[in-house]
N, CA and C of each residue as an Amber inpcrd file, in Angstrom:
protein
   264
  -9.8710000 -10.7150000  -9.4460000  -8.9410000 -11.6250000  -8.4950000
  -8.9610000 -11.0720000  -7.1030000  -8.9440000  -9.9140000  -6.6920000
  -8.7360000  -9.1510000  -5.5750000 -10.2430000  -9.0690000  -4.9990000
 -11.0010000  -8.8390000  -5.5470000 -12.3130000  -8.3510000  -5.2470000
 -13.2870000  -9.6830000  -4.8050000 -13.0150000 -10.8210000  -5.5570000
 -14.0160000 -11.9520000  -5.5230000 -13.1580000 -13.1390000  -4.8580000
 -12.0110000 -12.9170000  -4.4180000 -11.4110000 -14.1130000  -3.7350000
 -11.1500000 -13.9710000  -2.2270000 -11.0900000 -15.3160000  -1.6160000
 -10.8390000 -15.3620000  -0.4280000  -9.3830000 -16.0200000  -0.0990000
  -9.0500000 -16.2480000   0.9170000  -7.8260000 -16.3280000   1.4710000
  -7.1680000 -17.6550000   0.5520000  -8.1260000 -18.8510000   0.5050000
  -7.7770000 -19.8190000  -0.0190000  -7.4690000 -19.8090000  -1.3880000
  -8.3420000 -18.9910000  -2.1830000  -8.2510000 -18.8910000  -3.6680000
  -7.0860000 -17.7560000  -3.6580000  -6.9170000 -16.8320000  -2.9530000
  -5.7810000 -15.8440000  -2.9370000  -4.2910000 -16.6400000  -2.9920000
  -4.4010000 -17.6110000  -1.8560000  -2.8250000 -18.5370000  -1.9430000
  -2.7500000 -19.1290000  -3.0300000  -3.8390000 -20.0400000  -3.7150000
  -4.0090000 -20.7750000  -4.9780000  -3.4070000 -19.6250000  -6.0190000
  -3.8330000 -18.5620000  -6.0080000  -3.5960000 -17.6330000  -7.3190000
  -2.0450000 -17.1310000  -7.1070000  -1.6920000 -16.9740000  -5.8550000
  -0.2660000 -16.5400000  -5.4310000   0.6760000 -17.8370000  -5.9600000
   0.3760000 -18.9440000  -5.5980000   1.2650000 -19.9920000  -6.2180000
   1.4250000 -20.0030000  -7.7310000   0.1010000 -19.8290000  -8.3830000
   0.1730000 -19.9130000  -9.7690000   0.8900000 -18.6060000 -10.3440000
   1.1190000 -17.4700000  -9.8290000   1.8700000 -16.2570000 -10.0900000
   3.1430000 -16.7230000  -9.6120000   3.7690000 -17.3150000  -8.9600000
   4.9670000 -17.8390000  -8.3310000   5.3960000 -18.5170000  -9.8720000
   4.4390000 -19.4900000 -10.1430000   4.8620000 -20.4130000 -11.2840000
   5.0890000 -19.6780000 -12.6670000   4.2100000 -18.7980000 -12.8480000
   4.4260000 -18.0310000 -14.0620000   5.6670000 -17.2190000 -14.0060000
   6.0010000 -16.6330000 -12.8770000   7.0890000 -15.7100000 -12.8810000
   8.4440000 -16.8810000 -12.9720000   8.3870000 -17.6050000 -12.2650000
   9.4200000 -18.6730000 -12.6680000   9.7020000 -19.1840000 -14.1440000
   8.5520000 -19.3560000 -14.7850000   8.7740000 -19.8400000 -16.1460000
   9.4130000 -18.4230000 -17.0970000   8.9620000 -17.5830000 -16.7550000
   9.4580000 -16.2250000 -17.4650000  10.7710000 -15.9520000 -17.7100000
  11.3710000 -16.1880000 -16.6210000  12.9130000 -16.1650000 -16.3290000
  13.4550000 -14.6310000 -16.4720000  12.6090000 -13.5820000 -16.3220000
  12.8380000 -12.4060000 -16.1590000  13.6010000 -11.9510000 -14.7850000
  14.5980000 -11.4390000 -14.7490000  15.1750000 -11.0920000 -13.3040000
  14.2530000  -9.9730000 -12.5750000  13.5720000  -9.0100000 -13.2120000
  12.7180000  -8.1670000 -12.7290000  11.6050000  -9.0340000 -11.8630000
  11.0850000  -9.8980000 -12.4510000   9.9820000 -10.3410000 -12.0050000
  10.3770000 -11.1930000 -10.7940000  11.6400000 -11.7330000 -10.8020000
  12.3270000 -12.4760000  -9.6390000  12.1070000 -11.7590000  -8.4510000
  12.6430000 -10.4060000  -8.5250000  12.5660000  -9.4080000  -7.4680000
  11.2040000  -9.2480000  -6.7070000  10.1490000  -9.2330000  -7.8350000
   8.9670000  -9.0560000  -7.2740000   8.3980000 -10.2580000  -6.7760000
   8.7290000 -11.3910000  -7.1230000   8.3910000 -12.4560000  -6.6230000
   8.7940000 -12.7520000  -5.0620000  10.0370000 -12.2860000  -4.8940000
  10.8560000 -12.2730000  -3.4680000  10.1890000 -11.4370000  -2.5910000
   9.6360000 -10.0600000  -3.0690000   8.7380000  -9.2970000  -2.3210000
   7.5350000  -9.9060000  -1.7290000   6.8680000 -10.2860000  -2.8410000
   5.5610000 -10.9830000  -2.4960000   5.6040000 -12.4340000  -1.5420000
   6.8780000 -12.9480000  -1.5180000   7.0650000 -14.0090000  -0.6080000
   7.4220000 -13.6450000   0.8450000   8.1920000 -12.3370000   0.7650000
   8.5370000 -11.8210000   2.1060000   7.0170000 -11.3060000   2.9920000
   6.1890000 -10.8590000   2.1780000   4.8770000 -10.3570000   2.6670000
   3.6390000 -11.1660000   2.2260000   3.7560000 -12.4610000   2.0250000
   2.7530000 -13.3790000   1.8050000   1.9010000 -13.4460000   3.0000000
   2.1860000 -13.5500000   3.9690000   1.2460000 -13.7280000   5.2280000
   0.3190000 -12.5180000   5.2070000   1.0520000 -11.0880000   5.2090000
   0.1040000 -10.0190000   5.1130000  -0.8540000  -9.8580000   3.9850000
  -0.1850000 -10.2390000   2.8120000  -0.9510000 -10.1920000   1.6990000
  -2.4980000 -11.2510000   1.8690000  -2.1300000 -12.4290000   2.3790000
  -3.2200000 -13.0660000   2.5410000  -4.1550000 -12.6830000   3.5660000
  -3.5910000 -12.2890000   4.7410000  -4.5500000 -11.7200000   5.6530000
  -5.3450000 -10.6070000   5.4590000  -5.0440000  -9.9590000   4.5450000
  -5.7430000  -9.0400000   3.6000000  -6.9090000  -9.3050000   3.0660000
  -7.2220000 -10.5430000   2.6340000  -8.6410000 -11.2730000   2.1470000
  -9.3600000 -11.4990000   3.2030000  -8.9250000 -11.3940000   4.5650000
  -9.9780000 -11.8520000   5.7290000 -10.8740000 -10.4910000   5.7660000
 -10.5160000  -9.6240000   5.4760000 -11.2720000  -8.3160000   5.9660000
 -11.3750000  -7.5340000   4.9600000 -12.6600000  -6.7210000   4.7040000
 -12.9950000  -5.9680000   3.4630000 -12.5030000  -4.3760000   3.9530000
 -11.8670000  -4.2180000   4.7920000 -11.4560000  -2.8440000   5.2750000
 -10.0110000  -2.4320000   4.7430000  -9.7060000  -1.3380000   4.4930000
  -8.5090000  -0.8250000   4.1640000  -8.0940000   0.5280000   4.8740000
  -7.0540000   0.8890000   4.9640000  -6.7190000   1.9520000   5.4440000
  -6.3480000   3.1910000   4.4930000  -6.9810000   2.9000000   3.2770000
  -7.1340000   3.9650000   2.3180000  -7.1470000   5.4320000   2.6860000
  -8.3980000   5.6890000   3.2110000  -8.7010000   7.0700000   3.9290000
  -7.8520000   7.3870000   4.7910000  -7.2700000   6.7880000   5.7460000
  -6.2130000   7.6910000   6.4280000  -4.9300000   7.8350000   5.5900000
  -4.4960000   6.9840000   4.6470000  -3.4360000   7.3450000   3.9960000
  -3.8520000   8.4950000   2.8580000  -4.9030000   8.5420000   2.6060000
  -5.1300000   9.8610000   1.8550000  -5.1630000  11.1510000   2.6270000
  -5.4950000  10.9980000   3.9690000  -5.2720000  12.3100000   5.0320000
  -3.6790000  12.6490000   5.1230000  -3.1110000  11.6220000   5.2860000
  -1.5360000  11.7580000   5.3850000  -0.9980000  12.1670000   4.4500000
  -1.4920000  11.9380000   3.0860000  -0.8260000  12.1660000   1.6540000
  -1.0450000  13.7400000   1.8530000  -2.3630000  14.2490000   2.1400000
  -2.6420000  15.5090000   1.8080000  -1.8630000  16.4230000   2.7080000
  -1.7520000  15.8280000   3.8600000  -0.9210000  16.8300000   5.0800000
   0.4710000  16.9660000   4.5550000   0.9850000  15.9870000   4.0200000
   2.4250000  15.9800000   3.3060000   2.4250000  16.9620000   2.1400000
   1.6780000  17.0080000   1.1730000   1.3660000  17.9470000   0.4940000
   1.4170000  19.5010000   0.7870000   0.5580000  19.8280000   2.0690000
   0.3440000  20.9810000   2.5320000   1.6020000  21.3780000   3.3020000
   2.3920000  20.4690000   3.6070000   3.7230000  20.6640000   4.4580000
   4.6400000  21.1540000   3.3110000   4.8540000  20.5040000   1.9870000
   5.6260000  20.9520000   0.9730000   5.2450000  22.2740000   0.5070000
   3.8050000  22.4110000   0.2250000   3.3240000  23.8430000  -0.3590000
   3.7190000  24.9720000   0.8350000   3.7480000  24.5010000   1.8360000
   4.1390000  25.4730000   3.1090000   5.4310000  25.7460000   3.7160000
   6.2250000  25.3890000   2.7040000   7.4730000  25.5490000   3.1640000
   7.9350000  27.0340000   3.3880000   8.5360000  27.1350000   4.6940000
   8.8360000  28.6280000   5.1170000   7.9280000  29.1620000   5.9770000
   6.9420000  28.5220000   6.3060000   6.1040000  29.3550000   7.3510000
   6.6830000  28.6390000   8.6990000   6.8980000  29.9750000   9.5120000
   7.8140000  29.7820000  10.4870000   6.9370000  29.5940000  11.8390000
   5.5730000  29.4120000  11.7730000   4.9160000  29.4110000  12.9520000
   4.1960000  28.1700000  12.7840000   4.3100000  27.1380000  13.9210000
   3.8060000  25.9280000  13.8020000   2.1970000  26.0660000  13.8410000
   1.8860000  27.0440000  14.6810000   0.3680000  26.8610000  14.9020000
  -0.6450000  27.1620000  13.4150000   0.0990000  28.2810000  12.7380000
  -0.4570000  28.4870000  11.4200000  -0.4920000  27.2020000  10.6070000
   0.6020000  26.5300000  10.5280000   0.5520000  25.4010000   9.9230000
  -0.4320000  24.3470000   9.9540000  -0.4980000  24.1660000  11.5480000
  -1.3630000  23.0960000  11.9550000  -2.6910000  23.6170000  11.5780000
  -3.2570000  24.7740000  11.6280000  -4.7010000  25.3510000  11.2820000
  -4.5800000  24.9770000   9.9910000  -3.7720000  25.4750000   9.0910000
  -4.0240000  25.0130000   7.7700000  -4.2060000  23.6180000   7.3600000
  -3.4190000  23.1140000   7.8100000  -3.8730000  21.3230000   7.7980000
  -5.0800000  21.1020000   8.1140000  -5.3710000  21.4120000   9.2520000
  -6.6400000  21.1110000  10.1020000  -8.0690000  21.6100000   9.1440000
  -7.6550000  22.8770000   8.4460000  -8.6130000  23.5590000   7.6020000
  -8.8840000  22.8340000   6.4180000  -7.8900000  22.2500000   5.7080000
  -8.0430000  21.7110000   4.5880000  -8.4360000  20.1180000   4.5880000
  -8.7510000  19.6820000   5.9270000  -9.2610000  18.4690000   6.1070000
 -11.0990000  18.5490000   6.3760000 -11.3630000  19.7210000   6.2630000
 -13.0030000  20.0840000   6.6400000 -13.7340000  19.5470000   5.3170000
């Protein structure tokens, strides 16, 4: 659905998903439906371009892990160098 769909198919599939959620009657799915409705414009726009920011998110995650593992380093320059070295 995500790889083979365009914006119009995605809209149709989202509407179908909303209908299935309504028929399920489960409160947890109602919360998910509200979230999808709030972000519907952005979700549908994601079908216009094949690009993602996954690579940058991966770099950010790696830096956050390094920061957690380096708790106690007092020298910012050392922490910066450690983060930059890990990205090589």
